Tab-separated table of C-alpha atoms in Angstrom:
chain	number	residue	atom	x	y	z
A	213	MET	CA	-34.661	10.502	17.902
A	214	VAL	CA	-34.147	6.749	17.235
A	215	ARG	CA	-36.079	7.020	13.951
A	216	GLU	CA	-33.936	9.956	12.848
A	217	MET	CA	-30.750	8.000	13.601
A	218	GLU	CA	-32.086	5.033	11.562
A	219	ASN	CA	-33.052	7.221	8.753
A	220	GLY	CA	-29.620	8.852	8.777
A	221	ALA	CA	-27.837	5.377	8.857
A	222	SER	CA	-30.161	4.229	6.002
A	223	SER	CA	-29.223	7.337	3.968
A	224	ASP	CA	-25.465	6.754	4.598
A	225	ARG	CA	-25.746	3.160	3.410
A	226	HIS	CA	-27.687	4.280	0.336
A	227	GLU	CA	-24.935	6.776	-0.556
A	228	GLN	CA	-22.192	4.257	0.108
A	229	ARG	CA	-23.887	1.679	-2.135
A	230	LYS	CA	-24.322	4.321	-4.894
A	231	ASN	CA	-20.697	5.343	-4.673
A	232	GLN	CA	-19.587	1.707	-4.744
A	233	LEU	CA	-21.534	1.011	-7.913
A	234	LEU	CA	-20.048	4.178	-9.502
A	235	ASP	CA	-16.541	3.058	-8.522
A	236	VAL	CA	-17.042	-0.240	-10.231
A	237	ALA	CA	-18.739	1.250	-13.309
A	238	THR	CA	-15.930	3.862	-13.600
A	239	ARG	CA	-13.323	1.161	-13.522
A	240	LEU	CA	-15.045	-1.067	-15.994
A	241	PHE	CA	-15.974	1.694	-18.351
A	242	ALA	CA	-12.412	2.925	-18.314
A	243	LYS	CA	-11.043	-0.520	-18.961
A	244	TYR	CA	-13.518	-1.909	-21.568
A	245	GLY	CA	-15.410	1.227	-22.763
A	246	LEU	CA	-19.017	1.883	-22.613
A	247	GLU	CA	-19.952	-0.646	-25.353
A	248	GLY	CA	-17.726	-3.320	-23.869
A	249	THR	CA	-19.325	-3.222	-20.400
A	250	THR	CA	-22.736	-4.479	-19.545
A	251	THR	CA	-24.949	-3.748	-16.487
A	252	LYS	CA	-24.481	-7.468	-15.603
A	253	ASP	CA	-20.757	-6.948	-15.661
A	254	ILE	CA	-21.108	-4.098	-13.263
A	255	ALA	CA	-23.492	-6.005	-10.924
A	256	ARG	CA	-21.234	-9.078	-10.881
A	257	GLU	CA	-18.093	-7.009	-10.163
A	258	ALA	CA	-19.916	-5.100	-7.425
A	259	LYS	CA	-21.192	-8.451	-5.989
A	260	VAL	CA	-24.830	-7.265	-6.144
A	261	SER	CA	-27.822	-8.603	-8.034
A	262	PRO	CA	-28.811	-6.925	-11.292
A	263	GLY	CA	-32.049	-5.955	-9.667
A	264	LEU	CA	-30.263	-4.057	-6.897
A	265	LEU	CA	-28.168	-2.213	-9.554
A	266	TYR	CA	-31.352	-1.134	-11.409
A	267	HIS	CA	-32.788	0.063	-8.083
A	268	TYR	CA	-30.099	2.680	-8.079
A	269	TYR	CA	-29.253	3.226	-11.713
A	270	THR	CA	-31.677	2.284	-14.563
A	271	SER	CA	-29.136	2.184	-17.348
A	272	LYS	CA	-25.365	2.549	-18.323
A	273	GLU	CA	-26.304	6.078	-19.559
A	274	GLU	CA	-27.493	7.118	-16.142
A	275	LEU	CA	-24.477	5.529	-14.527
A	276	LEU	CA	-22.225	7.554	-16.820
A	277	LEU	CA	-24.067	10.778	-16.098
A	278	SER	CA	-23.641	10.190	-12.378
A	279	ILE	CA	-19.938	9.446	-12.896
A	280	ILE	CA	-19.576	12.765	-14.763
A	281	ASN	CA	-21.368	14.775	-12.057
A	282	ARG	CA	-19.202	13.120	-9.330
A	283	PHE	CA	-15.963	13.643	-11.318
A	284	LYS	CA	-16.721	17.412	-11.749
A	285	GLU	CA	-17.464	17.907	-8.047
A	286	ARG	CA	-14.427	15.918	-6.899
A	287	SER	CA	-12.223	17.682	-9.383
A	288	ARG	CA	-13.360	21.094	-8.288
A	289	GLU	CA	-12.951	20.246	-4.573
A	290	TRP	CA	-9.553	18.577	-5.132
A	291	GLN	CA	-8.165	21.714	-7.031
A	292	GLU	CA	-9.721	24.050	-4.439
A	293	ASN	CA	-8.201	22.164	-1.482
A	294	SER	CA	-4.814	21.203	-2.989
A	295	VAL	CA	-3.716	24.429	-4.718
A	296	ASP	CA	-2.787	27.484	-2.709
A	297	TYR	CA	-3.254	30.079	-5.457
A	298	HIS	CA	-4.780	32.851	-3.484
A	299	ASN	CA	-2.930	36.187	-3.513
A	300	LEU	CA	-0.485	35.030	-6.235
A	301	GLU	CA	0.246	36.873	-9.387
A	302	ALA	CA	-1.317	35.731	-12.610
A	303	ARG	CA	1.578	33.540	-13.849
A	304	ALA	CA	2.259	31.752	-10.637
A	305	GLY	CA	-1.401	31.090	-9.843
A	306	LEU	CA	-2.089	29.848	-13.324
A	307	ILE	CA	0.785	27.480	-13.250
A	308	GLN	CA	-0.437	26.003	-10.038
A	309	LEU	CA	-4.003	25.716	-11.188
A	310	VAL	CA	-3.268	24.256	-14.638
A	311	ASN	CA	-0.772	21.904	-13.097
A	312	ALA	CA	-3.488	20.611	-10.733
A	313	PHE	CA	-5.978	20.262	-13.559
A	314	ALA	CA	-3.530	18.496	-15.866
A	315	ALA	CA	-2.697	16.049	-13.097
A	316	ASP	CA	-6.396	15.371	-12.584
A	317	VAL	CA	-6.898	14.745	-16.298
A	318	GLN	CA	-3.870	12.440	-16.372
A	319	ARG	CA	-5.171	10.432	-13.460
A	320	ASN	CA	-8.589	10.098	-15.045
A	321	ARG	CA	-7.666	9.938	-18.759
A	322	ASP	CA	-9.203	6.559	-19.361
A	323	ILE	CA	-12.682	7.466	-18.114
A	324	LEU	CA	-12.398	10.896	-19.738
A	325	HIS	CA	-11.806	9.171	-23.158
A	326	VAL	CA	-15.136	7.273	-22.531
A	327	ILE	CA	-16.950	10.481	-21.582
A	328	MET	CA	-15.737	12.358	-24.724
A	329	LYS	CA	-16.775	9.528	-26.925
A	330	ALA	CA	-20.127	9.224	-25.268
A	331	ALA	CA	-20.727	12.861	-25.771
A	332	ALA	CA	-20.877	12.233	-29.496
A	333	THR	CA	-23.465	9.553	-29.013
A	334	PHE	CA	-25.717	10.457	-26.113
A	335	PRO	CA	-27.490	13.853	-26.183
A	336	SER	CA	-27.909	13.635	-22.359
A	337	VAL	CA	-24.083	13.422	-21.857
A	338	ARG	CA	-23.571	16.332	-24.282
A	339	GLU	CA	-26.226	18.433	-22.563
A	340	VAL	CA	-24.720	17.883	-19.076
A	341	LEU	CA	-21.231	18.940	-20.298
A	342	ILE	CA	-22.805	22.011	-21.839
A	343	LYS	CA	-24.532	22.776	-18.569
A	344	PHE	CA	-21.212	22.511	-16.626
A	345	LYS	CA	-19.586	24.764	-19.161
A	346	LYS	CA	-22.196	27.498	-18.758
A	347	ALA	CA	-22.216	27.248	-14.926
A	348	ASP	CA	-18.435	27.007	-14.326
A	349	ASP	CA	-17.508	27.789	-10.799
A	350	SER	CA	-14.041	26.211	-10.934
A	351	PRO	CA	-11.086	27.623	-9.088
A	352	LEU	CA	-9.510	28.541	-12.374
A	353	VAL	CA	-12.510	30.743	-13.371
A	354	LYS	CA	-12.530	32.353	-9.933
A	355	PHE	CA	-8.822	33.116	-10.119
A	356	LEU	CA	-9.064	34.616	-13.625
A	357	LYS	CA	-11.999	36.763	-12.569
A	358	GLU	CA	-9.906	38.094	-9.636
A	359	LYS	CA	-6.967	38.931	-12.001
A	360	ILE	CA	-9.295	40.642	-14.467
A	361	ALA	CA	-10.882	42.731	-11.695
A	362	SER	CA	-7.564	43.788	-10.381
A	363	GLY	CA	-6.468	44.886	-13.906
A	364	GLU	CA	-3.655	42.321	-14.246
A	365	LEU	CA	-5.396	40.615	-17.186
A	366	ARG	CA	-7.475	42.134	-19.974
A	367	ASP	CA	-11.184	41.374	-19.704
A	368	VAL	CA	-11.836	38.929	-22.560
A	369	GLY	CA	-13.959	36.747	-20.296
A	370	ALA	CA	-12.774	34.620	-17.432
A	371	THR	CA	-14.902	31.652	-18.440
A	372	LEU	CA	-13.696	31.740	-22.019
A	373	LEU	CA	-10.074	31.937	-20.878
A	374	ALA	CA	-10.554	29.006	-18.492
A	375	HIS	CA	-12.181	26.885	-21.196
A	376	CYS	CA	-9.464	27.606	-23.747
A	377	LEU	CA	-6.752	26.587	-21.226
A	378	ARG	CA	-8.524	23.480	-20.107
A	379	HIS	CA	-9.383	22.341	-23.669
A	380	ILE	CA	-5.750	22.684	-24.590
A	381	VAL	CA	-4.701	20.574	-21.633
A	382	VAL	CA	-7.354	17.968	-22.186
A	383	MET	CA	-6.478	17.620	-25.930
A	384	LEU	CA	-2.724	17.333	-25.165
A	385	VAL	CA	-3.069	14.791	-22.368
A	386	LEU	CA	-5.740	12.664	-23.960
A	387	SER	CA	-4.140	12.606	-27.446
A	388	ASP	CA	-0.684	11.577	-26.084
A	389	PHE	CA	0.012	7.879	-25.659
A	390	ASP	CA	3.363	8.133	-24.059
A	391	ASP	CA	3.481	7.081	-20.450
A	392	ASP	CA	6.304	9.478	-19.841
A	393	PHE	CA	4.320	12.450	-21.254
A	394	ASN	CA	5.264	15.624	-19.411
A	395	LEU	CA	3.309	18.782	-20.383
A	396	ASP	CA	5.405	21.946	-19.991
A	397	ILE	CA	2.788	23.915	-17.934
A	398	PRO	CA	4.971	27.061	-17.393
A	399	ALA	CA	5.572	27.283	-21.200
A	400	LEU	CA	1.828	26.907	-21.904
A	401	VAL	CA	0.984	29.608	-19.340
A	402	ASP	CA	3.550	31.950	-20.831
A	403	ILE	CA	2.177	31.497	-24.319
A	404	PHE	CA	-1.329	32.022	-22.997
A	405	LEU	CA	-0.425	35.181	-21.056
A	406	ASN	CA	1.222	36.792	-24.005
A	407	GLY	CA	-2.259	37.228	-25.445
A	408	VAL	CA	-4.035	38.331	-22.328
A	409	HIS	CA	-1.529	40.200	-20.210
A	410	ASN	CA	-2.286	43.873	-19.730
A	411	PRO	CA	0.764	45.933	-20.654
A	412	GLU	CA	-0.518	48.792	-18.478
A	413	SER	CA	-0.433	46.637	-15.345
A	414	LYS	CA	2.607	47.121	-13.023
A	415	ARG	CA	2.479	43.602	-11.830
């Protein structure tokens, strides 16, 4: 029992340290870019030795891949827990979900810039983004599948629809440099629904 408790405490410390290093790397990558940040910078900012950093992450590329994985999971959980889209009609549910996604992109726009740029340089980054795209279990995809199954939306593929919406939001948010930028989500959803709404639906 004592050994199990010690192992559990050691595992918790291990995860806390990994998350601390990811937090620091995320902040520095977002501020200085991938090229402008060294592993020594990360170790110094985290107040650990370079050797300890390498014990957890062998390179900046591995750090970035871990940041991407954590971002995806946290983003999915945040949208799932913060948006009450269940039992809503298509327009109302999409406005809530796209609003939540756009807010998440806005909050993380600096590190997302870094990720998009790295995808053009590192095959491993590109591959993990493609993997996420193929195995999309986001609340937006789930909601669109429900609306397609109910007949409210035409079946042109829930994953494809979700990707189109998200790509539009990401491009609009990341390409805008105005701090007062305000994306008109209801208008975007209305434009989107004009192409996929089923005229035979009564809802």
